[in-house]
mmCIF file of C-alpha atoms in Angstrom:
data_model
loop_
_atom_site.group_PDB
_atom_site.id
_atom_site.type_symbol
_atom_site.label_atom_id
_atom_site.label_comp_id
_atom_site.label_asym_id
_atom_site.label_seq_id
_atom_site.Cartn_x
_atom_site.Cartn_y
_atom_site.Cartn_z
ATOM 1 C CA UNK G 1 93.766 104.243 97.564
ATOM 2 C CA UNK G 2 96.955 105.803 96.002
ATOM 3 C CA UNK G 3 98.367 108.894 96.356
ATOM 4 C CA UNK G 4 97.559 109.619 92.826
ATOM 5 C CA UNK G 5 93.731 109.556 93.234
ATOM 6 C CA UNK G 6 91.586 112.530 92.430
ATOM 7 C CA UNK G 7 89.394 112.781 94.898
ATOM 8 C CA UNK G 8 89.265 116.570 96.689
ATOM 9 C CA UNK G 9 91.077 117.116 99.861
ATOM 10 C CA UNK G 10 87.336 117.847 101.874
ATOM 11 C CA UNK G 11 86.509 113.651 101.100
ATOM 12 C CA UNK G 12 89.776 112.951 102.295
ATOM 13 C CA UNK G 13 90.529 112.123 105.877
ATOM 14 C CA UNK G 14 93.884 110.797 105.537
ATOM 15 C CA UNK G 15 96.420 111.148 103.110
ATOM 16 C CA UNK G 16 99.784 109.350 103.616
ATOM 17 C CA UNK G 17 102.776 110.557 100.869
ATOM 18 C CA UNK G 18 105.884 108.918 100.185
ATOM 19 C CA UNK G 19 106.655 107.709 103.600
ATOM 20 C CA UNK G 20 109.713 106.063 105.356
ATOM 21 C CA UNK G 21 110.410 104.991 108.753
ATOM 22 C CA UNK G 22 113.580 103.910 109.450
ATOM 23 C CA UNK G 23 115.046 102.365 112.831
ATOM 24 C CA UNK G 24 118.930 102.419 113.380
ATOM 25 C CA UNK G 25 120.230 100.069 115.569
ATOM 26 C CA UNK G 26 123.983 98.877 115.904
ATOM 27 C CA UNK G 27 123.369 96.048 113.407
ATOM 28 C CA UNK G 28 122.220 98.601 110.817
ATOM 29 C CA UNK G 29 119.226 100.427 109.416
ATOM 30 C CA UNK G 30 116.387 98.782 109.801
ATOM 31 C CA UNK G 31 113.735 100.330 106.860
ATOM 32 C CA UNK G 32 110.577 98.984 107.738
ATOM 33 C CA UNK G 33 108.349 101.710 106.057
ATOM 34 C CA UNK G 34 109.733 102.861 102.434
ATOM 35 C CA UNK G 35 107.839 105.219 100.025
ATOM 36 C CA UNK G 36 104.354 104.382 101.253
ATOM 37 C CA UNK G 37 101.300 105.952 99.866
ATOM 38 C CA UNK G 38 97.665 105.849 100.793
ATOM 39 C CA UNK G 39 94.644 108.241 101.095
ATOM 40 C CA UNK G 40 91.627 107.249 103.176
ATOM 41 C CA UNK G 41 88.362 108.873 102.546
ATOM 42 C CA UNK G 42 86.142 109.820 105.289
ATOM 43 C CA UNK G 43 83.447 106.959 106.451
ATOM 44 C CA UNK G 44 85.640 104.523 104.720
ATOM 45 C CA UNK G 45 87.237 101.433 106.090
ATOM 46 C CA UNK G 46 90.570 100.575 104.459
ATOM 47 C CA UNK G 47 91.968 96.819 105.659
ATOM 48 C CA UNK G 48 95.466 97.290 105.731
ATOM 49 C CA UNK G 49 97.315 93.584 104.920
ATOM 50 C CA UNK G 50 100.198 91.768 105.372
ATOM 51 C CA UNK G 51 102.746 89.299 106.975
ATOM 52 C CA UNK G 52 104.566 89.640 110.093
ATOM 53 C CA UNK G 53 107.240 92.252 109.490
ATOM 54 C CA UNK G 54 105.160 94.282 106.572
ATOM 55 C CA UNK G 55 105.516 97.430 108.213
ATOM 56 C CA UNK G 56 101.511 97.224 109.283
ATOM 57 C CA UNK G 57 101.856 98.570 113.088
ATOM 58 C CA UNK G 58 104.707 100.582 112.502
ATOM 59 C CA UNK G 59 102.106 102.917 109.917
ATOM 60 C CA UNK G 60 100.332 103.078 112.019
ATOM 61 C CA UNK G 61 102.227 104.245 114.859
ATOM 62 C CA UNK G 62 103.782 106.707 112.553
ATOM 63 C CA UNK G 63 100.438 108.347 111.671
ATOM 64 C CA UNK G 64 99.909 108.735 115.944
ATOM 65 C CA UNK G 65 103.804 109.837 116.167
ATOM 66 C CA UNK G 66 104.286 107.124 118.508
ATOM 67 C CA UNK G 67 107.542 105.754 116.902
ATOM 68 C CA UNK G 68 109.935 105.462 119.605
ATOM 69 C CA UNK G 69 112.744 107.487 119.190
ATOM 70 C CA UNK G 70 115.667 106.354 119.258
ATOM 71 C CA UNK G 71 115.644 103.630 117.159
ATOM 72 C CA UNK G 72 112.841 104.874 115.002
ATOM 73 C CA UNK G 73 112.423 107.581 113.080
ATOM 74 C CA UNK G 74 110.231 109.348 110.516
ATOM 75 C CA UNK G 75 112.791 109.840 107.727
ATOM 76 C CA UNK G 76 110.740 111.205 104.969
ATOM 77 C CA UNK G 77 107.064 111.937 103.632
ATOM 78 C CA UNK G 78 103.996 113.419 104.993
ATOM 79 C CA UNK G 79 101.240 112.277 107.033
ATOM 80 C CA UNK G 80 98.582 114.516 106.238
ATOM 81 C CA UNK G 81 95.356 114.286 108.965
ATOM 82 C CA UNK G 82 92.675 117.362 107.502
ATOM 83 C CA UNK G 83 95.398 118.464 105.909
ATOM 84 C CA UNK G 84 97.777 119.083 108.323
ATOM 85 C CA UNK G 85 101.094 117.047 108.237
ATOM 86 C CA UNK G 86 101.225 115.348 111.813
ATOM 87 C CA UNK G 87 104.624 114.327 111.334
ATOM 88 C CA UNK G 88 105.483 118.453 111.831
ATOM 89 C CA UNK G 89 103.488 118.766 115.037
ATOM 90 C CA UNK G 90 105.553 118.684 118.547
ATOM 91 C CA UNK G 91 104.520 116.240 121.728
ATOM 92 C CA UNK G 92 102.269 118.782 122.877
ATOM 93 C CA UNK G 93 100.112 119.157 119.799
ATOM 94 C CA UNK G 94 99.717 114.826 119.476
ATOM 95 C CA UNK G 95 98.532 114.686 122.829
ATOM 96 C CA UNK G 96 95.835 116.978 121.549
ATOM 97 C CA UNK G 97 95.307 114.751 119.011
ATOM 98 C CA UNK G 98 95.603 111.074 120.209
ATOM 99 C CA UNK G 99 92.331 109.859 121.341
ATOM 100 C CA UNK G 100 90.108 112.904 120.303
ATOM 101 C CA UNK G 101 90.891 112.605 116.310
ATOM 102 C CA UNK G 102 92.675 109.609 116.185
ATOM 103 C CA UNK G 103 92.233 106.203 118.306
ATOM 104 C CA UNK G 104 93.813 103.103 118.372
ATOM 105 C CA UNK G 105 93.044 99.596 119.622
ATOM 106 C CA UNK G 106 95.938 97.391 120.063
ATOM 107 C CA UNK G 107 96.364 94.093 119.563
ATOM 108 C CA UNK G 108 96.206 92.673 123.120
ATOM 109 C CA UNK G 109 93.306 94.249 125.324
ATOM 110 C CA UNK G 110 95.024 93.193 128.334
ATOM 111 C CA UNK G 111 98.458 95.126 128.075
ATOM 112 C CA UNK G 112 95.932 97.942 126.930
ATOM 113 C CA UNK G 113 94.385 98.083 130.105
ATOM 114 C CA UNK G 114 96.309 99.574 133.589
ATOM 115 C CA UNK G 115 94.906 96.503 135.924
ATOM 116 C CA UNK G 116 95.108 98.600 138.948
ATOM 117 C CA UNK G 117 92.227 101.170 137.446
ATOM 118 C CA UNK G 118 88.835 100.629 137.335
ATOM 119 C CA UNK G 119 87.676 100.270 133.587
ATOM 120 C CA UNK G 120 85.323 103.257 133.805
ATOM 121 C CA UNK G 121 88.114 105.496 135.159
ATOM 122 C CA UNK G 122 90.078 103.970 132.402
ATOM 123 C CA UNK G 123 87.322 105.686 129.964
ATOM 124 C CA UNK G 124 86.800 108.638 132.111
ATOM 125 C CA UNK G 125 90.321 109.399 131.788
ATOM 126 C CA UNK G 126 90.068 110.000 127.779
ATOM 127 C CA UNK G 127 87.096 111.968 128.170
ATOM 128 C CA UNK G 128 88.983 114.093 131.075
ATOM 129 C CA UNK G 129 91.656 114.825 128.753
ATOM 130 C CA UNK G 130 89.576 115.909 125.513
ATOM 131 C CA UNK G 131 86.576 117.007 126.803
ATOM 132 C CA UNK G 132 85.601 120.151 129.340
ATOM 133 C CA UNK G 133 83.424 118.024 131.654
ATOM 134 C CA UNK G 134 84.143 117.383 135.326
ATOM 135 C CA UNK G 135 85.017 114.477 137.005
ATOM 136 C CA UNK G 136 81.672 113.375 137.660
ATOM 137 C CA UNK G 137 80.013 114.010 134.273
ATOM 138 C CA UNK G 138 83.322 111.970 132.738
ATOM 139 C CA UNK G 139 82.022 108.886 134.921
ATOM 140 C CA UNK G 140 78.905 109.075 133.827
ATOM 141 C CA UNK G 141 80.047 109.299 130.140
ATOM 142 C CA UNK G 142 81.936 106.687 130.611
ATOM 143 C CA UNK G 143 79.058 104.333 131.489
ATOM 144 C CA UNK G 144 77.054 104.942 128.724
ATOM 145 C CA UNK G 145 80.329 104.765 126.376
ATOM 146 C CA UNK G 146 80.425 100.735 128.048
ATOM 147 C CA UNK G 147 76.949 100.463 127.607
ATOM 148 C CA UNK G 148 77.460 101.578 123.789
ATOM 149 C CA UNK G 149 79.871 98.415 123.451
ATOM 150 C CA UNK G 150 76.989 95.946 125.000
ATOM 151 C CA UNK G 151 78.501 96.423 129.078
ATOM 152 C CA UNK G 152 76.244 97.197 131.780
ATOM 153 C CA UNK G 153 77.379 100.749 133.180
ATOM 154 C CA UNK G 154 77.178 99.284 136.758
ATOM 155 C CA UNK G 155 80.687 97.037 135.608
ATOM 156 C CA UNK G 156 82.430 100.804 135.413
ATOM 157 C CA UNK G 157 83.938 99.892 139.410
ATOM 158 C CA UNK G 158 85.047 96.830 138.624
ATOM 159 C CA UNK G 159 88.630 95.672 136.973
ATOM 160 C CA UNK G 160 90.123 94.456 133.597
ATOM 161 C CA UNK G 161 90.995 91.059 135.631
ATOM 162 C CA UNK G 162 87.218 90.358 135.869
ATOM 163 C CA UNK G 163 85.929 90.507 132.476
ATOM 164 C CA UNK G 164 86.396 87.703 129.722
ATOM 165 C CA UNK G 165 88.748 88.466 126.883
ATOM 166 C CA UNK G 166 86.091 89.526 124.449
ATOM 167 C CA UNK G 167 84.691 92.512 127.340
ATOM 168 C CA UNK G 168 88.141 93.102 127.545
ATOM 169 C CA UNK G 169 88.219 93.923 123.812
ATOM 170 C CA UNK G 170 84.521 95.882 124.138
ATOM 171 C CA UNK G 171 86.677 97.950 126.952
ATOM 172 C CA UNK G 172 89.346 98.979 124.798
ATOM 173 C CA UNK G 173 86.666 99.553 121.695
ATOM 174 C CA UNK G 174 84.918 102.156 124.402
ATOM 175 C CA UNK G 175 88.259 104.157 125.263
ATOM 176 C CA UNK G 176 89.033 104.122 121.518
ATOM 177 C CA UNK G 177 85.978 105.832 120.852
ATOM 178 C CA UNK G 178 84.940 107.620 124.107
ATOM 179 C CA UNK G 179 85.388 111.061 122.365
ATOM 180 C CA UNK G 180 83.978 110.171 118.650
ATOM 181 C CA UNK G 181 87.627 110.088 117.087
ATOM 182 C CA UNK G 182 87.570 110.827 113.115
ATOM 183 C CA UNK G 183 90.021 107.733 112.840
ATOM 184 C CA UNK G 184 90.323 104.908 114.605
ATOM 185 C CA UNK G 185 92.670 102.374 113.787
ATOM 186 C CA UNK G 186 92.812 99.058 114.853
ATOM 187 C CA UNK G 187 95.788 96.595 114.917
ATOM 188 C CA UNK G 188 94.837 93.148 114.648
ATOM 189 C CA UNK G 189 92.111 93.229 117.375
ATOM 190 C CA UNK G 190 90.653 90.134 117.072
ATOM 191 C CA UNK G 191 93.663 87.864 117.289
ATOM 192 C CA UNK G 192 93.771 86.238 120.628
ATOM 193 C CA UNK G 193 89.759 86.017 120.989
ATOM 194 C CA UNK G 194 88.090 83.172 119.572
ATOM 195 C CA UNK G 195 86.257 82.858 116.626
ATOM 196 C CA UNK G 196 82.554 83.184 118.351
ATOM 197 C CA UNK G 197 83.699 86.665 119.938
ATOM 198 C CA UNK G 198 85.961 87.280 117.305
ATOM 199 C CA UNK G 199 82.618 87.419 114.786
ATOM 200 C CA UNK G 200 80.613 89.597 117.992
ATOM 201 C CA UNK G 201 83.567 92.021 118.133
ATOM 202 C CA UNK G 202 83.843 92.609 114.579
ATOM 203 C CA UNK G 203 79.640 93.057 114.515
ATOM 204 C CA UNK G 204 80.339 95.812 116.959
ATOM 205 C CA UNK G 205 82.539 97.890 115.416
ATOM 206 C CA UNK G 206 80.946 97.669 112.102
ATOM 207 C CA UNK G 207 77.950 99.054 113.819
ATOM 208 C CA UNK G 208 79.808 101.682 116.081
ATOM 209 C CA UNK G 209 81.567 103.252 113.017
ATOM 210 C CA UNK G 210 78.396 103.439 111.236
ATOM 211 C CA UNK G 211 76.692 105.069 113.739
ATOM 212 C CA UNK G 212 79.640 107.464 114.263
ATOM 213 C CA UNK G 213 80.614 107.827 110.383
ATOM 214 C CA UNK G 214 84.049 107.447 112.051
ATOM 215 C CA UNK G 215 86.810 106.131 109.392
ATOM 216 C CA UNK G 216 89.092 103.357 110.183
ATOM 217 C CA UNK G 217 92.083 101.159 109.163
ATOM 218 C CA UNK G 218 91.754 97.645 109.807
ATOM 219 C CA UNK G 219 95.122 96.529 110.844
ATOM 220 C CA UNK G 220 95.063 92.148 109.785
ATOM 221 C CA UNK G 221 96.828 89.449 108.276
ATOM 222 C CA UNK G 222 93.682 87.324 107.717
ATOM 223 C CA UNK G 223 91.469 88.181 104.700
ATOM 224 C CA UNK G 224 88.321 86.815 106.157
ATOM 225 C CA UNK G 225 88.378 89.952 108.579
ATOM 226 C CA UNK G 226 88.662 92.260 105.287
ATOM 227 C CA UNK G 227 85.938 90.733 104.107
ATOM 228 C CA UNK G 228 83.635 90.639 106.608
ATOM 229 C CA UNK G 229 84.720 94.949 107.444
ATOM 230 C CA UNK G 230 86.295 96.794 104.862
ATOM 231 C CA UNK G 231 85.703 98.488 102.294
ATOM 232 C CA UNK G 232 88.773 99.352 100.254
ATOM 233 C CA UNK G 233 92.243 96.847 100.793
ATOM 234 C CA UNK G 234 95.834 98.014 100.311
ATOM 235 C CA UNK G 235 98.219 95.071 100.573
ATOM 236 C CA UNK G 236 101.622 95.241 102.066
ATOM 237 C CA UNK G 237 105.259 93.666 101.577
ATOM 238 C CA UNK G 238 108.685 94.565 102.710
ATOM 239 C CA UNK G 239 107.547 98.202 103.989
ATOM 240 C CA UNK G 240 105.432 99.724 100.882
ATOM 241 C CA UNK G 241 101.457 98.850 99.153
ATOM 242 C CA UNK G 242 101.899 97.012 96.320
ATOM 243 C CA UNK G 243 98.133 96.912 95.567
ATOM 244 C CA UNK G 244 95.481 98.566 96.896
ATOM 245 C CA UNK G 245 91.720 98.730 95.601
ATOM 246 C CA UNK G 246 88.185 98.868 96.319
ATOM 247 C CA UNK G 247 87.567 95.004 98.376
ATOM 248 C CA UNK G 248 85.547 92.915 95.523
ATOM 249 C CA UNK G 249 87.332 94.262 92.656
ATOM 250 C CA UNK G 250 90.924 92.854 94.699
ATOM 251 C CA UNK G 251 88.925 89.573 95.864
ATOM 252 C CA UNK G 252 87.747 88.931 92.204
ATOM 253 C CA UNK G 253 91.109 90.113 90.092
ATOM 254 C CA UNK G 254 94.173 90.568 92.064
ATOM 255 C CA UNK G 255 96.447 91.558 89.997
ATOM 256 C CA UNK G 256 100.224 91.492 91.623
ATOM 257 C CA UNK G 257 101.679 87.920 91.956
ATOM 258 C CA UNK G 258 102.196 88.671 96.112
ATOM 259 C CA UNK G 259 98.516 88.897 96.529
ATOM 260 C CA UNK G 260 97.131 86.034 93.947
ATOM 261 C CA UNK G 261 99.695 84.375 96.304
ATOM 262 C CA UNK G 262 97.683 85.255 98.905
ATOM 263 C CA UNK G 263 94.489 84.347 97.836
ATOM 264 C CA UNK G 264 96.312 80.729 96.734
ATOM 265 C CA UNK G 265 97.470 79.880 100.249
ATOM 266 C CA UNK G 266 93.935 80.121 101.269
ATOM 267 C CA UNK G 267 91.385 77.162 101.757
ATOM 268 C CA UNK G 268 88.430 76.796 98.918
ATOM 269 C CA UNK G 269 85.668 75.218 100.251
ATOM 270 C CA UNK G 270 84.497 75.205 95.971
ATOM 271 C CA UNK G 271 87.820 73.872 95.268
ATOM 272 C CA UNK G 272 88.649 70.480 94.972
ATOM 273 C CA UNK G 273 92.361 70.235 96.409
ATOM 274 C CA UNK G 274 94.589 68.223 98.381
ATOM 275 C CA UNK G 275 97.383 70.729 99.055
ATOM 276 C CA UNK G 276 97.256 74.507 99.013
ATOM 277 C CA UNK G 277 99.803 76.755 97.301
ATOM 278 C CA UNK G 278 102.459 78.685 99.388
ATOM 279 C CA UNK G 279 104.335 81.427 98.231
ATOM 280 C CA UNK G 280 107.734 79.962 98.683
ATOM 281 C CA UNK G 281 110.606 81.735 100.312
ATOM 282 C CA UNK G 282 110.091 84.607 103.365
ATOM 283 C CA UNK G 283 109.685 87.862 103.808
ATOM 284 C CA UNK G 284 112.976 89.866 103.278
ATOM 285 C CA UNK G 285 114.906 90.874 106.373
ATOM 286 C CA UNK G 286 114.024 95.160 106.275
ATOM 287 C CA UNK G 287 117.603 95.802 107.698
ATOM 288 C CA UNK G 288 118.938 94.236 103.903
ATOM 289 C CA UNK G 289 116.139 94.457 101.574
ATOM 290 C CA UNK G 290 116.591 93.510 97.998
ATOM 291 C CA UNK G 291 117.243 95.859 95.348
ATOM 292 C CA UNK G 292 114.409 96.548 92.617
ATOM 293 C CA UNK G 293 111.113 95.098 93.419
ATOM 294 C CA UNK G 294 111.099 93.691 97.074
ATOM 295 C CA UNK G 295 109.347 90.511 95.974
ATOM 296 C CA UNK G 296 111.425 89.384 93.280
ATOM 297 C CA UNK G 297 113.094 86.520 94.596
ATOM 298 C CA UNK G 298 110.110 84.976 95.750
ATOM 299 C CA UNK G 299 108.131 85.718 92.451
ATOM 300 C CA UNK G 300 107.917 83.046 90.081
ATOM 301 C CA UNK G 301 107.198 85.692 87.622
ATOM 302 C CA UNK G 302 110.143 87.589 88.135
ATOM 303 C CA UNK G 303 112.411 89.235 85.088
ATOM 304 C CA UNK G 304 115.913 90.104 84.750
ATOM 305 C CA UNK G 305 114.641 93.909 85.335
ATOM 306 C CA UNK G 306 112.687 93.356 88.440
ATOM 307 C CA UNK G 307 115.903 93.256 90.539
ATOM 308 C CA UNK G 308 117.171 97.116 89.263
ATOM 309 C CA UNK G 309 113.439 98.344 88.606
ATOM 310 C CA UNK G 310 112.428 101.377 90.455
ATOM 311 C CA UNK G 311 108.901 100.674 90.918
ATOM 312 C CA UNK G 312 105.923 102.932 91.359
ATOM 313 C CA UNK G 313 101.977 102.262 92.026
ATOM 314 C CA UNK G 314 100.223 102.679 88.289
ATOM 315 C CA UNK G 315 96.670 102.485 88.265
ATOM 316 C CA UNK G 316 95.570 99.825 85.946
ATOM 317 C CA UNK G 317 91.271 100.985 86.052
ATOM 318 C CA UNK G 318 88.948 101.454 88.706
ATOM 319 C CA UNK G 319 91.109 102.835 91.112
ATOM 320 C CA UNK G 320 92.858 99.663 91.059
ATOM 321 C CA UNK G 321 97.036 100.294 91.949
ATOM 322 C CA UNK G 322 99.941 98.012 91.356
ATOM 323 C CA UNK G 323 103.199 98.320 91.767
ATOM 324 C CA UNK G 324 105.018 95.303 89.379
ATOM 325 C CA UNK G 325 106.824 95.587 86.648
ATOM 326 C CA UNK G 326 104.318 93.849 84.697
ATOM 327 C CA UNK G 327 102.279 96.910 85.318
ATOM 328 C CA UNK G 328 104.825 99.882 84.719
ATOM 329 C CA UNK G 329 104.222 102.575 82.298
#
């Protein structure tokens, strides 16, 4: 949802203002977040979309404060978690944070996982950290926390090198939410399973953050996973949300010419045709983006203003945002 939505600050979990995250390296200044707004509500799950290179992960490491610096930087905005602008709070106060109100699962379960450590010292670890429990009682936690995510609590001694890739993903799903976060946010964690587990995994979190009420952002490029999870969809390109609404009101009437782009390099199974419909051109380099609207020289409904246009999300009804030209007030 956009910035401009009026819903109270209590139904609000998450509220993301105006943001920009900029790494500078020798070749330049690399702006891979610019002027990004979003609010989530609590309980809701918001599928956050886009190519390689949309600024997806780096969001999301900006709302944990994880950016590493140097290159990258926070250079403007306000993440605001219950109300309280994370981007203000030092080391000390994120580590607070990180893994007790907000969790993440990565991409890759294995690079998530130390695999030296036993996976239930792995989950005993979080609860250490967040919780006053001793080192026993965090062990025993930690085996129901596996057994929450369909492992047997006697697998707690064993290592990440001895479960499949989809238990590694349950692992990683059971540190992420070992201590009940408010947020979790997930980056693309389906991608290297296949599509059997990938279905099983996505089951399980559906279930877990019902059972929790815990909010999430579903980090994806594929639009069957927003489907199947969320509940609201904000697209990205070039950095910022050019469209964000509630998930059948975007599936049935997209409305900015990036995402009916989308939807036409898909497969129809209803459809009868022989080739699909790729938006032509690629995404803009973020260390030279274009001037105006980002996705102007690959729109093939592009007008002479959309290259000097300084665009802003407009709500067009139903808490349905665009930002296009076609769209501006």
């Amino acid at each position: 949802m956009n910035k401009d939505t009026k819903s109270t600050s209590e139904e609000n979990l998450l509220e993301i203002k105006d943001l920009n995250i900029h790494y500078v390296t020798d070749e330049g200044v690399v702006r891979a977040v610019n002027d990004l707004n979003l609010t989530l509500r609590r309980g809701e799950t918001v599928g956050l979309v886009g190519e390689t290179g949309a600024g997806k992960t780096t969001t999301a490491l900006g709302i944990l404060q994880l950016i590493p610096d140097p290159p990258g930087k926070v250079v403007g905005g306000e993440i605001l978690l219950n109300g309280e602008d994370v981007v203000k709070k030092s080391e000390v106060e994120m580590r607070k944070i990180r893994g007790k109100a907000v969790s993440m699962i990565f991409q890759d379960p294995m690079t998530s996982l130390n695999p030296v450590i036993p996976v239930g010292e792995q989950i005993a670890e979080v609860i250490l950290l967040h919780e006053k429990i001793n080192a026993d009682g965090a062990m025993k936690k930690a085996g129901e926390v596996l057994a929450t995510v369909g492992i047997g609590s006697e697998r707690a001694k064993e290592y990440p090198h001895q479960f499949s890739g989809g238990m590694r993903q349950r692992v990683v799903i059971a540190i992420a939410l070992a201590c009940n976060p408010e947020l979790l946010i997930a980056d693309e964690p389906t991608t290297a399973l296949d599509v059997t587990i990938q279905a099983q995994v996505l089951e399980l979190m559906r279930e877990l953050k019902d059972r929790l009420n815990t909010s999430m952002i579903m980090i994806t490029h594929d639009l069957g996973v927003v489907a199947e999870i969320c509940d609201q969809v904000a697209i990205m390109y070039a950095g910022t949300i050019i469209e964000v609404a509630e998930k059948y009101e975007l599936f049935r009437n997209p409305k900015h010419p990036y995402t009916i782009g989308l939807f036409g390099s898909i497969p129809d199974i209803t459809k009868d045709e022989e080739t699909l419909r790729p938006i032509k051109g690629l995404m803009p380099d973020p260390s030279d983006l274009p001037s105006g609207c980002p996705f102007h020289p690959r729109c093939d409904r592009a007008q002479e203003a959309c290259s000097t246009i300084e665009l802003k999300n407009v709500d067009i009804g139903d808490a349905h945002f665009v930002r296009c030209i076609q769209y501006q007030k």
